[in-house]
XYZ file of N, CA, C and O in Angstrom:
656
model
N 100.163 10.137 20.066
C 98.714 10.332 19.558
C 99.786 10.662 17.843
O 100.741 11.719 17.673
N 98.894 10.180 16.586
C 99.802 10.946 15.550
C 98.586 12.113 15.279
O 97.337 12.344 16.318
N 98.714 12.611 14.672
C 98.426 14.142 13.964
C 96.463 13.400 13.340
O 95.910 14.759 13.253
N 96.674 12.436 12.655
C 95.555 11.813 12.358
C 93.896 11.690 13.291
O 93.057 12.308 13.201
N 95.025 11.104 13.602
C 94.052 10.679 15.389
C 93.486 11.957 15.451
O 92.585 12.182 16.669
N 93.783 12.581 16.017
C 94.597 14.500 16.729
C 92.539 15.093 15.898
O 91.628 14.925 16.266
N 92.786 14.936 14.858
C 92.302 15.560 13.781
C 90.529 15.405 13.333
O 90.038 15.459 14.079
N 91.436 12.767 13.993
C 89.846 12.821 13.963
C 88.657 12.783 15.199
O 87.304 13.213 15.476
N 89.361 13.095 15.822
C 88.706 14.265 17.695
C 88.859 14.723 17.808
O 87.636 15.190 18.130
N 89.583 15.960 17.548
C 89.305 17.523 17.576
C 88.527 18.082 16.608
O 88.576 20.091 16.849
N 89.493 17.554 15.847
C 88.712 18.250 14.624
C 87.617 18.445 14.016
O 87.156 20.092 14.291
N 86.285 18.534 14.677
C 85.789 18.834 14.472
C 84.287 19.930 16.109
O 83.932 21.265 15.034
N 85.154 19.721 17.536
C 85.303 20.628 17.923
C 86.197 21.387 17.598
O 85.692 22.975 18.210
N 86.449 22.509 17.226
C 88.141 23.060 16.428
C 86.899 23.825 15.737
O 86.884 25.611 15.352
N 85.735 23.424 14.409
C 84.934 24.366 13.062
C 84.186 24.416 13.525
O 83.481 26.399 14.145
N 83.984 24.285 15.591
C 82.784 24.790 15.862
C 82.424 26.054 16.880
O 82.310 26.129 16.394
N 84.329 25.448 17.494
C 85.088 26.879 18.054
C 85.178 28.312 17.382
O 85.075 29.144 17.527
N 85.992 28.060 15.597
C 86.214 28.713 14.963
C 84.761 29.246 14.035
O 84.693 30.744 14.308
N 84.109 28.624 14.323
C 82.207 28.920 14.098
C 81.900 29.819 15.067
O 80.781 30.919 15.143
N 80.993 29.952 16.435
C 80.868 30.625 17.107
C 81.933 31.289 17.872
O 81.484 33.286 17.679
N 83.163 31.606 16.746
C 83.571 33.012 17.109
C 83.938 34.078 15.961
O 84.147 34.525 16.816
N 83.170 33.627 14.797
C 83.670 34.077 13.759
C 82.083 34.701 13.458
O 81.756 35.124 12.517
N 80.907 33.398 13.424
C 79.711 33.628 13.480
C 79.434 33.147 11.188
O 79.261 33.732 10.706
N 80.364 32.631 11.569
C 80.392 32.397 9.862
C 81.006 30.851 9.209
O 82.082 30.747 9.601
N 80.347 30.334 8.506
C 81.411 28.869 8.379
C 81.850 28.693 8.089
O 83.013 27.961 8.225
N 82.112 29.424 6.523
C 83.538 28.888 5.950
C 84.488 29.903 6.020
O 85.522 29.659 5.791
N 84.157 30.330 7.310
C 85.146 31.358 8.006
C 86.331 30.365 9.036
O 87.403 30.363 8.856
N 85.505 29.562 9.619
C 85.184 29.243 10.581
C 86.266 27.620 10.356
O 87.518 27.220 10.138
N 85.627 26.566 8.985
C 86.537 26.038 7.639
C 87.681 26.383 7.598
O 88.952 25.978 7.621
N 87.703 27.590 7.741
C 88.944 28.064 6.824
C 90.142 28.647 7.767
O 91.469 28.536 8.049
N 88.912 28.647 9.056
C 90.664 29.398 10.523
C 90.878 28.017 10.961
O 92.598 27.480 11.543
N 90.310 26.881 11.042
C 90.557 25.673 11.205
C 91.383 24.865 10.479
O 91.921 24.485 10.787
N 91.089 24.824 9.335
C 92.429 24.565 8.484
C 93.516 25.047 8.696
O 94.566 24.279 7.553
N 93.615 26.520 8.206
C 94.661 27.253 8.643
C 95.264 26.013 10.172
O 96.581 25.847 9.672
N 94.761 26.188 11.343
C 95.582 26.141 12.675
C 96.200 24.420 12.453
O 96.598 24.660 12.846
N 95.060 24.143 11.474
C 95.448 22.311 11.286
C 96.476 22.080 10.889
O 97.458 21.077 11.422
N 96.588 23.406 9.584
C 97.637 22.801 8.575
C 99.654 23.383 9.070
O 100.232 22.331 9.136
N 98.961 23.601 10.371
C 99.622 24.748 10.732
C 100.484 23.472 11.821
O 101.813 22.923 12.371
N 99.319 23.298 12.453
C 99.590 21.988 13.925
C 100.824 20.967 12.813
O 101.037 20.484 14.097
N 100.378 21.383 11.912
C 100.731 19.232 11.223
C 102.079 20.009 10.531
O 103.363 19.242 11.471
N 102.240 21.190 10.684
C 103.944 21.887 10.473
C 104.372 21.684 11.177
O 105.902 21.174 11.234
N 104.484 21.667 12.747
C 104.949 22.009 13.493
C 104.443 20.668 14.939
O 104.378 20.563 15.696
N 104.163 19.671 13.937
C 103.316 18.473 15.047
C 103.668 18.186 16.969
O 103.358 18.583 17.375
N 105.813 18.304 15.794
C 106.174 17.395 17.153
C 106.342 18.181 17.782
O 106.265 18.274 19.795
N 105.992 19.867 18.236
C 106.463 21.011 19.190
C 104.297 20.046 19.665
O 104.458 20.421 21.626
N 103.258 20.318 18.713
C 102.445 20.051 19.300
C 102.240 18.166 20.503
O 101.861 18.794 21.440
N 102.900 17.960 19.499
C 102.401 16.547 20.830
C 103.366 16.574 22.106
O 102.695 16.064 22.402
N 104.507 17.115 22.390
C 105.233 17.160 22.808
C 103.978 18.299 24.159
O 104.660 18.256 25.326
N 103.146 19.673 23.680
C 102.391 20.107 24.784
C 102.330 19.351 25.580
O 102.011 18.232 24.908
N 101.881 19.544 27.036
C 101.230 19.280 28.045
C 100.130 18.790 27.075
O 98.939 17.396 27.809
N 99.163 19.210 26.724
C 97.852 19.830 26.823
C 98.021 19.840 24.802
O 97.326 21.015 25.210
N 97.810 19.207 24.034
C 97.672 19.416 22.883
C 96.396 19.616 22.067
O 96.921 20.928 21.431
N 95.240 19.137 22.857
C 93.927 19.978 22.274
C 94.372 21.445 22.685
O 93.859 22.295 21.657
N 94.539 22.254 24.099
C 94.941 23.245 24.244
C 95.661 24.232 23.597
O 95.208 25.732 23.481
N 96.604 23.180 23.526
C 97.490 24.389 22.411
C 97.146 24.645 20.960
O 96.922 26.527 20.936
N 96.514 23.982 20.646
C 95.524 23.642 18.980
C 94.688 25.178 19.886
O 94.099 26.195 18.360
N 93.811 25.267 20.249
C 92.506 25.559 20.899
C 93.759 26.969 21.004
O 92.463 27.735 20.007
N 94.074 26.854 22.064
C 95.850 28.743 21.668
C 95.946 29.059 20.202
O 95.538 30.095 19.407
N 96.342 27.765 19.268
C 96.594 28.439 17.391
C 94.724 28.726 17.280
O 95.163 29.976 16.221
N 94.050 27.718 17.205
C 92.971 28.791 16.303
C 91.438 30.282 16.863
O 91.427 31.263 16.724
N 92.634 30.738 18.519
C 92.246 31.914 18.808
C 93.228 32.395 18.895
O 92.428 34.285 17.247
N 94.619 32.556 18.540
C 94.680 32.892 17.386
C 94.890 33.905 16.183
O 95.488 34.971 15.743
N 94.566 32.822 15.863
C 94.511 33.194 14.787
C 93.279 34.040 14.237
O 93.313 34.440 13.159
N 92.242 33.529 14.759
C 90.931 34.491 14.597
C 91.302 35.621 15.168
O 90.441 36.806 14.021
N 92.069 35.784 16.324
C 92.446 37.601 16.192
C 93.368 38.039 15.287
O 92.757 39.499 15.585
N 93.897 37.540 14.474
C 94.662 38.137 13.464
C 94.202 38.277 12.228
O 94.137 38.357 11.958
N 93.241 36.766 12.264
C 92.437 37.697 11.204
C 91.241 38.870 10.858
O 90.794 39.555 10.309
N 91.009 39.524 12.168
C 90.165 40.352 12.519
C 90.565 41.741 12.844
O 90.078 42.717 12.001
N 91.977 40.904 12.796
C 93.154 42.575 12.828
C 93.557 42.844 11.151
O 93.243 44.431 11.047
N 93.260 42.284 10.069
C 93.699 42.626 9.356
C 93.216 42.989 8.508
O 91.665 43.360 9.057
N 92.977 44.424 7.130
C 92.421 44.961 7.452
C 91.954 43.881 5.858
O 91.754 43.618 5.156
N 90.706 43.993 5.269
C 90.678 43.802 4.751
C 90.149 44.301 3.186
O 89.388 45.486 2.402
N 91.108 44.300 1.964
C 91.632 44.101 1.172
C 91.470 43.220 -0.118
O 91.920 43.753 -1.247
N 91.042 42.127 -0.031
C 91.042 41.499 -0.946
C 90.013 41.292 -0.707
O 89.178 41.908 -0.804
N 89.552 40.517 -2.016
C 87.463 39.886 -2.491
C 86.752 39.404 -1.584
O 88.066 38.312 -0.532
N 86.114 39.737 -0.921
C 84.769 38.421 -0.269
C 83.821 38.588 -0.873
O 83.514 39.572 -2.242
N 83.154 37.181 -1.014
C 82.163 36.866 -1.037
C 81.168 37.711 -1.139
O 81.430 37.541 0.074
N 80.013 37.463 -2.576
C 79.238 38.433 -1.511
C 77.808 36.740 -1.014
O 77.817 35.715 -0.987
N 77.151 37.307 -0.173
C 76.142 36.350 0.231
C 74.644 36.329 -0.397
O 74.100 37.492 0.303
N 74.765 35.877 -2.010
C 73.524 35.562 -2.275
C 72.028 34.925 -1.240
O 71.128 36.087 -2.381
N 71.982 34.498 -0.584
C 71.185 35.391 0.788
C 70.404 36.245 0.481
O 69.359 36.163 0.905
N 71.230 37.883 0.607
C 70.735 39.136 1.324
C 70.245 39.018 -0.936
O 69.449 40.136 -0.274
N 70.967 39.355 -0.758
C 70.835 39.883 -2.916
C 69.522 39.279 -3.382
O 68.444 39.377 -4.068
N 68.731 37.813 -3.156
C 67.626 37.317 -4.085
C 66.632 37.311 -3.084
O 65.530 37.130 -2.968
N 66.915 38.020 -0.930
C 65.649 38.394 -0.044
C 64.646 36.963 0.324
O 63.718 37.266 0.497
N 66.016 36.032 -0.448
C 64.755 34.303 0.339
C 65.524 33.023 1.350
O 66.403 33.642 1.736
N 64.507 34.328 2.619
C 64.994 33.956 3.873
C 64.206 32.482 4.742
O 62.854 32.241 4.262
N 64.706 32.185 4.575
C 63.411 30.687 5.422
C 63.255 31.423 6.910
O 64.840 30.922 7.823
N 63.078 30.766 7.071
C 62.222 31.410 8.583
C 62.397 30.240 9.478
O 61.349 29.011 8.987
N 63.059 29.742 10.428
C 63.264 28.720 10.878
C 61.435 28.566 12.507
O 61.973 30.073 12.828
N 61.240 27.980 13.279
C 59.932 27.958 13.339
C 60.127 27.603 15.296
O 60.304 28.051 16.006
N 61.572 27.122 15.850
C 61.947 26.353 17.102
C 62.760 26.806 17.773
O 63.400 28.351 16.823
N 61.840 28.121 17.933
C 62.837 29.694 19.419
C 64.205 28.808 20.136
O 64.950 30.426 19.955
N 64.544 27.799 19.977
C 66.099 27.780 20.352
C 66.463 27.782 18.950
O 68.041 29.173 19.308
N 66.723 27.557 18.007
C 67.203 28.387 16.740
C 67.303 29.533 16.678
O 68.078 30.316 16.059
N 66.268 30.485 17.029
C 65.768 32.086 17.162
C 66.144 32.606 18.068
O 66.881 33.021 17.374
N 67.440 31.694 19.017
C 67.348 33.071 20.556
C 69.296 32.141 20.264
O 69.920 32.771 20.214
N 69.712 30.909 19.166
C 70.938 30.628 18.531
C 71.418 32.269 17.976
O 72.352 32.628 17.642
N 70.569 32.575 16.762
C 70.737 33.233 16.425
C 70.140 34.302 16.757
O 72.034 35.157 16.557
N 70.151 34.685 17.087
C 69.793 36.302 18.089
C 71.018 36.954 18.512
O 72.127 37.541 19.301
N 71.970 35.756 19.507
C 72.771 35.292 19.965
C 73.956 35.237 19.745
O 75.173 36.697 20.293
N 73.906 35.060 18.580
C 75.192 34.869 17.141
C 75.267 36.331 17.267
O 76.547 37.354 16.700
N 73.290 37.099 16.666
C 74.018 37.997 16.079
C 74.164 39.489 17.689
O 75.337 40.332 16.895
N 74.299 39.272 18.596
C 75.262 39.982 19.396
C 75.959 39.390 19.802
O 76.622 40.980 20.108
N 76.757 38.810 19.720
C 78.111 37.848 19.610
C 79.152 38.699 18.437
O 80.056 39.476 18.467
N 79.167 38.843 17.558
C 79.008 39.521 15.930
C 79.117 41.305 16.257
O 80.226 41.691 15.985
N 78.917 41.634 17.289
C 78.378 43.133 17.253
C 80.036 43.647 18.409
O 80.263 44.341 19.255
N 80.090 42.346 19.638
C 80.805 42.790 20.289
C 82.676 42.671 19.060
O 83.159 42.317 18.300
N 83.250 44.171 20.063
C 85.252 43.735 19.852
C 85.215 42.012 19.643
O 85.530 41.872 19.903
N 86.140 41.887 18.713
C 86.789 40.128 18.578
C 86.914 39.639 19.728
O 87.239 38.548 20.587
N 87.645 40.653 20.864
C 88.762 40.194 21.998
C 87.277 39.449 22.928
O 87.396 39.097 23.522
N 86.262 40.330 23.086
C 85.278 39.688 24.272
C 85.282 39.276 23.591
O 84.371 38.547 25.134
N 84.263 39.029 21.946
C 83.420 37.977 21.683
C 84.351 36.115 22.222
O 84.037 35.354 22.446
N 86.380 36.275 22.237
C 86.846 35.766 22.137
C 86.373 35.018 23.772
O 86.423 33.705 23.802
N 86.955 36.025 24.304
C 86.612 35.713 25.832
C 85.227 34.873 26.167
O 85.368 33.649 26.773
N 84.253 36.014 25.520
C 82.983 34.797 25.686
C 82.768 33.631 25.736
O 82.041 33.202 26.163
N 82.858 33.497 24.630
C 82.868 31.767 23.478
C 84.023 30.574 25.176
O 83.523 30.206 24.442
N 85.228 31.325 24.822
C 85.500 30.703 25.374
C 85.154 30.168 26.267
O 85.227 29.213 27.960
N 84.050 31.581 27.363
C 83.655 31.131 28.984
C 82.752 29.609 28.737
O 82.449 29.393 29.539
N 81.809 30.334 28.024
C 80.037 29.578 28.334
C 80.128 28.496 27.095
O 79.254 27.782 27.011
N 81.365 28.722 26.086
C 80.897 27.569 25.176
C 82.108 26.870 25.065
O 81.061 25.138 25.094
N 83.116 27.043 25.349
C 84.349 25.935 25.812
C 84.357 25.314 27.338
O 85.426 24.902 27.628
N 83.460 25.903 27.870
C 83.041 26.013 29.131
C 85.118 25.724 29.875
O 85.253 25.078 30.462
N 85.644 27.043 29.553
C 87.378 27.425 30.086
C 87.363 28.770 31.184
O 85.817 29.678 31.141
N 87.508 28.265 32.700
C 86.985 29.277 33.864
C 88.677 30.403 33.034
O 89.747 30.408 32.275
N 88.766 31.081 33.942
C 90.006 31.860 33.660
C 90.645 32.430 33.467
O 91.969 31.828 32.492
N 91.826 30.897 34.301
C 93.245 30.367 33.832
C 93.340 30.104 32.490
O 94.607 30.530 32.043
N 92.524 29.817 32.580
C 92.644 28.475 31.195
C 92.399 29.918 29.510
O 93.007 29.580 28.603
N 91.476 30.430 30.173
C 90.810 32.356 28.610
C 91.922 32.752 28.644
O 92.633 33.054 27.519
N 92.514 32.830 29.832
C 93.730 33.718 30.112
C 95.433 32.921 28.975
O 95.963 34.119 28.579
N 95.228 31.882 29.112
C 96.427 31.754 29.259
C 96.516 31.482 27.351
O 97.130 31.305 26.041
N 95.088 30.491 26.284
C 94.571 30.699 25.627
C 94.864 32.188 25.128
O 95.263 31.938 23.961
N 94.523 33.055 24.935
C 95.122 34.531 25.601
C 95.607 35.387 24.522
O 96.090 36.084 24.384
N 96.926 35.066 25.791
C 98.179 35.319 26.251
C 98.004 36.252 26.541
O 98.286 37.153 26.960
N 96.937 36.467 27.780
C 96.674 37.836 28.818
C 96.260 37.740 29.898
O 96.027 35.949 30.895
N 96.173 38.233 30.685
C 96.508 38.244 32.340
C 94.936 37.793 32.415
O 93.819 38.035 32.243
N 95.065 37.119 34.106
C 92.797 36.758 33.857
C 91.793 37.610 34.378
O 90.709 37.816 34.343
N 93.066 38.543 34.973
C 92.101 40.257 35.381
C 91.949 40.488 34.397
O 90.155 41.226 34.490
N 92.388 40.862 33.539
C 92.548 41.102 32.374
C 91.023 40.269 31.739
O 89.930 40.574 30.811
N 90.841 38.997 31.556
C 90.114 37.974 31.675
C 88.319 39.135 32.157
O 87.254 38.459 31.597
N 88.424 38.748 33.275
C 86.835 38.928 33.764
C 87.054 39.911 33.728
O 85.804 40.360 33.004
N 87.230 41.393 33.391
C 86.654 42.360 33.355
C 86.543 43.075 31.609
O 85.808 43.045 31.326
N 86.868 42.337 31.053
C 86.402 41.998 29.570
C 84.888 41.597 28.873
O 84.281 41.435 28.604
N 84.831 39.707 29.895
C 83.584 39.184 30.449
C 82.593 40.029 30.740
O 82.001 40.441 30.408
N 83.735 40.789 31.929
C 82.065 41.810 32.471
C 81.857 43.055 31.395
O 80.609 43.356 31.875
N 82.941 43.747 30.783
C 82.242 44.775 30.087
C 81.478 43.825 29.219
O 80.205 44.850 28.457
N 82.410 42.885 27.895
C 81.233 42.752 27.831
C 79.475 41.861 27.903
O 78.667 42.121 26.724
N 79.833 41.567 28.887
C 78.246 41.247 29.666
C 77.174 42.284 30.381
O 76.009 42.182 29.429
N 77.143 43.352 30.373
C 77.151 44.406 30.138
C 77.007 44.915 29.303
O 75.568 45.203 28.990
N 77.339 45.138 27.734
C 77.079 45.372 26.362
C 75.821 45.270 25.716
O 75.130 44.833 25.124
N 76.128 43.682 26.817
C 75.275 41.941 25.832
C 73.839 42.600 26.330
O 72.692 42.290 26.059
N 73.754 43.027 28.383
C 72.732 43.187 28.578
C 72.042 44.329 28.222
O 70.421 44.236 28.813
N 72.786 45.224 27.576
C 71.651 46.151 27.643
C 71.178 46.751 25.999
O 69.760 47.171 26.609
N 70.538 45.868 24.955
C 70.157 45.918 24.439
C 69.133 44.661 24.110
O 67.523 45.426 24.094
N 69.421 43.462 25.783
C 68.548 42.525 25.944
C 67.398 43.673 25.937
O 66.283 43.157 26.517
N 68.070 43.940 27.092
C 66.583 44.706 28.347
C 66.074 46.050 27.575
O 64.418 45.651 27.893
N 66.717 46.349 26.413
C 65.730 47.508 26.268
C 65.105 46.828 25.493
O 63.326 47.390 24.912
N 64.422 45.481 24.426
C 63.951 44.752 23.818
C 62.751 44.127 25.170
O 61.723 43.524 24.588
N 62.938 44.001 26.121
C 62.332 43.391 27.279
C 61.430 44.554 26.962
O 60.191 43.568 27.855
N 61.562 45.331 27.445
C 61.433 46.522 28.147
C 60.379 47.224 26.836
O 58.810 47.613 27.575
N 60.401 46.904 24.916
C 59.726 46.879 24.580
C 58.598 46.383 24.387
O 57.720 46.010 23.656
N 58.811 44.652 24.823
C 57.402 43.533 24.202
C 56.860 43.966 26.051
O 55.404 43.518 25.807
N 56.942 44.282 27.051
C 56.315 44.626 27.622
C 55.295 45.572 28.124
O 54.040 45.788 28.569
N 55.576 46.714 27.354
C 54.535 47.720 26.842
C 53.368 47.343 26.239
O 53.437 46.581 25.609
């Protein structure tokens, strides 16, 4: 498989995974572009892997986690939507639920968010998540359990408020 075929087949799914991990479209595109550039530079090694898609997905997860660890000492673009006060309300319940889940996920630690995204979005089992993150399977299960418990906390409180 050539690099161009790989990008044509898996490029969009890498950007989507990066978006779910980061919660920001521009960051997701930057992450995917950085990872694909690295994959191109080391294409012989990537192509020789048993599963090139999993190899590049792990590269993406590692890039995301190291990006999150970096200190923000550089310029950050301003979000113009916040400054103008213009918001687009979408009446679709599915879109609102997805947005609420994105906000809840953004409150989690990067490692916890990565575990949940790989488990529920990328549909990976614990062994594949552990391999992608370079941790043990028990660490994946423990992280997922704590992350889900913290997600249930605010949701349970909101549900109780709605019933009163």
